[in-house]
Coordinates of C-alpha atoms in Angstrom, one line a residue:
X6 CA 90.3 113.5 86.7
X7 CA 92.3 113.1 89.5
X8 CA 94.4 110.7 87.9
X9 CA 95.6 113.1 85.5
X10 CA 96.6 115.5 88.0
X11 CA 99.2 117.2 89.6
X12 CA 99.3 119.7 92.8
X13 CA 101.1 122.6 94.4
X14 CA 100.6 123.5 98.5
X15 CA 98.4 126.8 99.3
X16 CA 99.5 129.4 101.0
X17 CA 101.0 129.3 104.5
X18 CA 97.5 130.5 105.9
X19 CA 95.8 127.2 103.9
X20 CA 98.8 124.4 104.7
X21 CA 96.1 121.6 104.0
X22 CA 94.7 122.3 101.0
X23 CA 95.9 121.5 97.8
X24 CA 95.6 123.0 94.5
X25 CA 95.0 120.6 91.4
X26 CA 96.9 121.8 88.3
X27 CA 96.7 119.7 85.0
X28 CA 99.4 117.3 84.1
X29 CA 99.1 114.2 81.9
X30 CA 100.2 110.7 83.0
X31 CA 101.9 111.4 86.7
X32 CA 103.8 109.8 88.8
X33 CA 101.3 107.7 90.8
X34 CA 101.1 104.0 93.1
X35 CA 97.9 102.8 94.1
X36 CA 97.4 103.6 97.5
X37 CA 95.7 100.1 98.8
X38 CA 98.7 98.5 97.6
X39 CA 101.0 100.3 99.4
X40 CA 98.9 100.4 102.8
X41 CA 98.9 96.1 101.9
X42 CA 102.8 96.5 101.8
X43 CA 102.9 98.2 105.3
X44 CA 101.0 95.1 106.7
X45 CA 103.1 92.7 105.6
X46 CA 106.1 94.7 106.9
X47 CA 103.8 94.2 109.8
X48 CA 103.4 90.9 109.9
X49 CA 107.3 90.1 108.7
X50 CA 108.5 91.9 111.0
X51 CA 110.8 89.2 112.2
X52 CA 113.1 89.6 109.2
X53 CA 114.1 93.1 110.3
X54 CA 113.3 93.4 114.0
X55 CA 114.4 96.5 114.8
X56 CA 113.8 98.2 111.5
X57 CA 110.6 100.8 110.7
X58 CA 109.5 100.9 107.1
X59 CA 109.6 104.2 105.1
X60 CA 108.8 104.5 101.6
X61 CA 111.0 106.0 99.1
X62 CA 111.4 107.9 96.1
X63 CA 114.3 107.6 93.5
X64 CA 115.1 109.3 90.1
X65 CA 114.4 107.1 87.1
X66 CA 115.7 108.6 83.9
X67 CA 119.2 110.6 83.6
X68 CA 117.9 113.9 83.3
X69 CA 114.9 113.6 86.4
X70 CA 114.9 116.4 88.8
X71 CA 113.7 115.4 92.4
X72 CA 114.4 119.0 93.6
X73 CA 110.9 120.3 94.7
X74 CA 109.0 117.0 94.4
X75 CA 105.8 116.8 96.0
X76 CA 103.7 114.0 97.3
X77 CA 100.1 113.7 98.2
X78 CA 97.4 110.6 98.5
X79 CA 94.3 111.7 95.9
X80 CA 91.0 109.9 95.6
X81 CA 87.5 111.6 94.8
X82 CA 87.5 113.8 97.6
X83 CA 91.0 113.0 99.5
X84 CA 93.7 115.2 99.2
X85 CA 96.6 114.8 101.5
X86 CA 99.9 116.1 101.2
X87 CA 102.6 113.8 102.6
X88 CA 105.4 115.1 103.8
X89 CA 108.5 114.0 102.2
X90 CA 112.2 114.0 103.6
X91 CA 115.4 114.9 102.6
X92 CA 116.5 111.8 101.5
X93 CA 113.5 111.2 99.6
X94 CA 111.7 108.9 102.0
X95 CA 108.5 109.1 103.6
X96 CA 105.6 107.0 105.4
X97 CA 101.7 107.1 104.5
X98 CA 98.8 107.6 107.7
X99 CA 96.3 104.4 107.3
X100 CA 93.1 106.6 105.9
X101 CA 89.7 104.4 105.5
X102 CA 87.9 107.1 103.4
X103 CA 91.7 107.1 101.3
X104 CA 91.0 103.0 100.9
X105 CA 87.2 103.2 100.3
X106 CA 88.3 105.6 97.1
X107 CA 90.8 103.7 95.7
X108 CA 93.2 106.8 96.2
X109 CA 96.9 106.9 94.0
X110 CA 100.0 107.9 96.4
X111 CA 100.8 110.9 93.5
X112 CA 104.1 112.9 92.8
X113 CA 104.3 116.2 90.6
X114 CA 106.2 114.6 88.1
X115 CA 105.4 112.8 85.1
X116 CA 105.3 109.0 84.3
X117 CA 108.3 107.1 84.0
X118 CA 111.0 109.9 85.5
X119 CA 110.9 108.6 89.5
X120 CA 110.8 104.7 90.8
X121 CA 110.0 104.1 94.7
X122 CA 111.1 101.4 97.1
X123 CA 110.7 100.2 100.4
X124 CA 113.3 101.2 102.5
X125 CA 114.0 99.3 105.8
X126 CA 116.9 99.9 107.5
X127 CA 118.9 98.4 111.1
X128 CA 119.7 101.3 112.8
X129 CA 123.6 101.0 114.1
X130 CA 125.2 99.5 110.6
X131 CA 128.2 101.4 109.3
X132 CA 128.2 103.2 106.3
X133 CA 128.1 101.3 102.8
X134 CA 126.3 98.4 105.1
X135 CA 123.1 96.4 104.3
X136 CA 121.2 93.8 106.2
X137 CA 120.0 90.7 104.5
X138 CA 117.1 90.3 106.6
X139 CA 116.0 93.6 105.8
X140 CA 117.1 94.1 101.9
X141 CA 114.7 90.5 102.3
X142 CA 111.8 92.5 103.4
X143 CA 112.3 94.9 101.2
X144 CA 112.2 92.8 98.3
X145 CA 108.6 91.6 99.8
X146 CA 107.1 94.8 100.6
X147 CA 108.0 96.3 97.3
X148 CA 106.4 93.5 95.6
X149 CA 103.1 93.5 97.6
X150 CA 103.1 97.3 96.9
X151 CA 103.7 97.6 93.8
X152 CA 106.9 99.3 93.2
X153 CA 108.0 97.5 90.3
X154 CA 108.6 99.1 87.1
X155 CA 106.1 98.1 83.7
X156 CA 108.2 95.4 81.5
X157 CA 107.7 94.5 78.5
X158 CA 106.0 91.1 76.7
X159 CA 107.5 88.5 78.7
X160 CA 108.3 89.9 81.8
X161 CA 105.6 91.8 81.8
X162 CA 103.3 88.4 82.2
X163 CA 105.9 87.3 84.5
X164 CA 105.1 90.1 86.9
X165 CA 101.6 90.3 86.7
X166 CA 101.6 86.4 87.4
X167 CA 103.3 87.0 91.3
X168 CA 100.3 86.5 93.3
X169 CA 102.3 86.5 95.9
X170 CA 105.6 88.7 97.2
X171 CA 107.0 85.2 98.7
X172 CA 107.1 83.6 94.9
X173 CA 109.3 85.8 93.9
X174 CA 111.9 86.9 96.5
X175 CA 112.3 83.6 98.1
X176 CA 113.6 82.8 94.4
X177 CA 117.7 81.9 94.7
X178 CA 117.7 83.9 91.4
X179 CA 115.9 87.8 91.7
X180 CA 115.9 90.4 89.6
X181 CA 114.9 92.9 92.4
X182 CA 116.7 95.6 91.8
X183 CA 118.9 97.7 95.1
X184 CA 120.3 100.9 94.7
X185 CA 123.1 101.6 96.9
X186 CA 123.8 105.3 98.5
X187 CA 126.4 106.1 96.1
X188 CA 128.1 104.3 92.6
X189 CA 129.6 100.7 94.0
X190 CA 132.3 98.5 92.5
X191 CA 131.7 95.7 94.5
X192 CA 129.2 94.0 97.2
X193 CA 130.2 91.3 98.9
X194 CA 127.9 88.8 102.0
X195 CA 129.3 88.4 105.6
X196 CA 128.8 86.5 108.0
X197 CA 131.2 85.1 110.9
X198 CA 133.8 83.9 108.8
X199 CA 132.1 83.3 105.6
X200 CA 132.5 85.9 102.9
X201 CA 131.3 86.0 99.6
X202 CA 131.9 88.3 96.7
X203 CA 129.4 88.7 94.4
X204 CA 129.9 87.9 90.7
X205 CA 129.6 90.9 88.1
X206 CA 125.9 89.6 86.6
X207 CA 124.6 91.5 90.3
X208 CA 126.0 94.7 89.4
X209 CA 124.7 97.1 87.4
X210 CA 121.7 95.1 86.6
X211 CA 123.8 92.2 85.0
X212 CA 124.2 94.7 81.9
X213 CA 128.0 93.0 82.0
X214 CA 126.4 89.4 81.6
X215 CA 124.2 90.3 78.8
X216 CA 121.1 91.1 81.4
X217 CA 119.1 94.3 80.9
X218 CA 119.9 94.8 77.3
X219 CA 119.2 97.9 75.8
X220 CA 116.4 97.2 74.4
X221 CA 114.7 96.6 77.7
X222 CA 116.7 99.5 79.5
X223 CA 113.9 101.8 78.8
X224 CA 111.9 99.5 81.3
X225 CA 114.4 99.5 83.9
X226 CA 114.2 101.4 87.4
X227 CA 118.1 101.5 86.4
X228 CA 117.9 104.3 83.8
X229 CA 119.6 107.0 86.3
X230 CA 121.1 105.1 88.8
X231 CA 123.1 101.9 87.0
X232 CA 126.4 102.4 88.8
X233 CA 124.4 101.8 91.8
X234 CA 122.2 98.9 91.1
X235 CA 123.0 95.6 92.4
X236 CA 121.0 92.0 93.2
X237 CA 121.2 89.7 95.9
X238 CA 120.8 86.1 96.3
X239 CA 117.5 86.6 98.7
X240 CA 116.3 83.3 98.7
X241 CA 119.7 81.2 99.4
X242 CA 118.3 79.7 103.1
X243 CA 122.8 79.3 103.7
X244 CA 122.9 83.3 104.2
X245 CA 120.8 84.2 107.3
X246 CA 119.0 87.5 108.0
X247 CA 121.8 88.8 109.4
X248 CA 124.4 88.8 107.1
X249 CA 125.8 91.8 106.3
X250 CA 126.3 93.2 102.7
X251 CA 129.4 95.4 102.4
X252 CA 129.2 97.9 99.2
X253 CA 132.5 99.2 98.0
X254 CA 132.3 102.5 96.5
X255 CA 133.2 103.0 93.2
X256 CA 135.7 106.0 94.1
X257 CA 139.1 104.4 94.8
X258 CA 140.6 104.7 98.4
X259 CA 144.2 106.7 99.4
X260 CA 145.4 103.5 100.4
X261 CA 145.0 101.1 97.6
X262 CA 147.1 99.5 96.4
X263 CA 145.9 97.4 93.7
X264 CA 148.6 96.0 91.5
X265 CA 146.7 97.6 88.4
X266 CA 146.0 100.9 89.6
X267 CA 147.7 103.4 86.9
X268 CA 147.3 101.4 84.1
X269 CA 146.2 103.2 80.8
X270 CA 143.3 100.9 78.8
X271 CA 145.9 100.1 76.0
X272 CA 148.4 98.3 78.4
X273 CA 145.4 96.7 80.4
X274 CA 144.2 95.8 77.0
X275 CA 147.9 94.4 76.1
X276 CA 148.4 92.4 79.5
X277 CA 144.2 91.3 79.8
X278 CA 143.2 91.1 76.3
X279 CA 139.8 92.1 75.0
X280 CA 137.0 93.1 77.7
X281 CA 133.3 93.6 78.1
X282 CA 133.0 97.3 78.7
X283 CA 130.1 99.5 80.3
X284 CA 130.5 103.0 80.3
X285 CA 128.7 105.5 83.2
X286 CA 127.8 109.2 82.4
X287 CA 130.7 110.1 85.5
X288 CA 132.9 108.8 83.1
X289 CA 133.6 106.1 84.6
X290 CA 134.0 102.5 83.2
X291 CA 134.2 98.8 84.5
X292 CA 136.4 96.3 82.1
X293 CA 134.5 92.4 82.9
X294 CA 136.6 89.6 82.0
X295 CA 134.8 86.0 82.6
X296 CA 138.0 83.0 82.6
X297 CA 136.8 79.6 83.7
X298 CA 135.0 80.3 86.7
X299 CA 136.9 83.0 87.9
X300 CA 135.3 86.6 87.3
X301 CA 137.7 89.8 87.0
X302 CA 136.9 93.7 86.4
X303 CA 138.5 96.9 86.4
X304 CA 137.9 99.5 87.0
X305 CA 138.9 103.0 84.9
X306 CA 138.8 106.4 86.0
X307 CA 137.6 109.1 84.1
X308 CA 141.1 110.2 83.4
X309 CA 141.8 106.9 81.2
X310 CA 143.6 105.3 84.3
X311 CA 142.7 102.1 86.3
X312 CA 141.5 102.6 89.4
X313 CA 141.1 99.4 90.9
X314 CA 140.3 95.7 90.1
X315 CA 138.5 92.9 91.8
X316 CA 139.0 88.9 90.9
X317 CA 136.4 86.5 92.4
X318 CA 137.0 82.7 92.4

């Protein structure tokens, strides 16, 4: 079955055909779903004018190797490689005979180890800058698509209820996960002279504020790429489209010149008291402390040192 299948290109002399090879449960999306998530790109356009929609792929568990991925749409008798760029994104042809056989949008690698997005993007923004308008469209497009990871019991019925993408992203409160480019400390909103940080329960897929507990981790697109994941208050109508949202990197600037930078955990302990930690395979770790309604973290290097800290009031 095709289903159960994975593929390798021919020869240079054959660059069209593909050669199935068995593999059980890959990567796959439906294709219908993701062609339905190009049309309402199409027809929400206005969200993120001068944006073009690319899909993308994404590693999912720790050890997942995207080196060599391969993609291609697969249905009884369709078998279309699709070419796939460096930075993991790519765009599917509209194929009636693709549609009339149900085709999967298939990856050489098994279930579970890659997650895909939409990814929109203003052309022009500076480095470690997102769009509202189109991280918006996103949202919607990955929802009519499809991209959503399987969750468990409750969620699970929660998903499967969305009849449609609107329901959910124009929520105040979503769980769509974003992944920035690189591990973040901090993502704030601007626009003109409003600025807003957000509060630790967006990063890291609120794993500080008790979201996204282990026992659902397994579930979560977030497996490989925590340090990155952040949410965003999509459907607050006070933030338009074009706000900007500015990701800090995790890795500490020359200039800083935090007043905690240097501190070992035992005298941040002493002076901050007890914290709520998460811990990143780069050996990283951000302290949260929650007083009143002010939300603080720190940040430690992997040396044992803080690197930085952030209050929001």
């Amino acid at each position: 079955m095709l289903l159960a299948s994975t593929f390798a290109w021919a020869a240079p002399d054959q660059p069209d055909a593909v050669v199935i090879r068995a593999l059980r449960h890959p990567v796959d999306k439906s294709y219908r779903k993701m062609v339905q998530g190009m049309d309402l790109f199409t027809a929400m356009h206005a969200l993120a004018p001068k944006a073009e929609l690319r899909y993308r792929v994404l590693p999912r568990e720790r050890d997942a190797d995207l080196q060599g991925v391969a993609l291609a749409v697969l249905g009884d008798t369709v078998k279309q490689p699709v070419a796939l760029a460096a930075d993991g994104t790519f765009t599917l042809a509209r194929d009636a005979k693709a549609l009339a056989e149900d085709a999967v949008v298939s990856a050489n690698r098994p279930a579970q180890t890659m997650t895909w997005r939409a990814d929109i993007r203003t052309p022009g923004l500076p480095p470690n800058v997102r769009r509202l308008g189109d991280l918006r469209l996103e949202c919607q497009v990955g929802m009519r698509a499809g991209l959503v990871s399987q969750y468990p019991s409750v969620l699970d019925l929660f998903f499967g209820a969305v009849q449609s993408p609107a329901g959910y992203c124009n929520e105040r409160e979503v769980r769509y996960l974003f992944f920035a480019e690189q591990p973040i400390f901090g993502v704030a909103l601007h626009y003109g002279k409003r600025r807003q940080e957000m509060t630790a329960a967006r990063l890291y897929a609120g794993v500080l504020r008790g979201q996204t507990p282990q026992s659902e981790r397994r579930y979560c697109d977030c497996q490989a790429l925590l340090d990155r994941a952040y949410t965003l208050p999509l459907g607050d109508a006070s933030w338009p489209d074009d706000t900007l949202i500015e990701l800090e990197p995790m890795a500490p600037s020359a200039n800083d010149d935090d007043p905690l930078r240097g501190y070992t955990k035992a005298e941040a302990r002493g002076a901050l008291g007890e914290a709520k930690v998460l811990r990143f395979d780069s050996g990283y770790e951000v302290w949260a402390y929650e007083w009143s309604a002010s939300d603080f973290i720190v940040l430690f290097a992997p040396d044992g040192r803080a690197a930085k800290s952030r209050l929001r009031l």
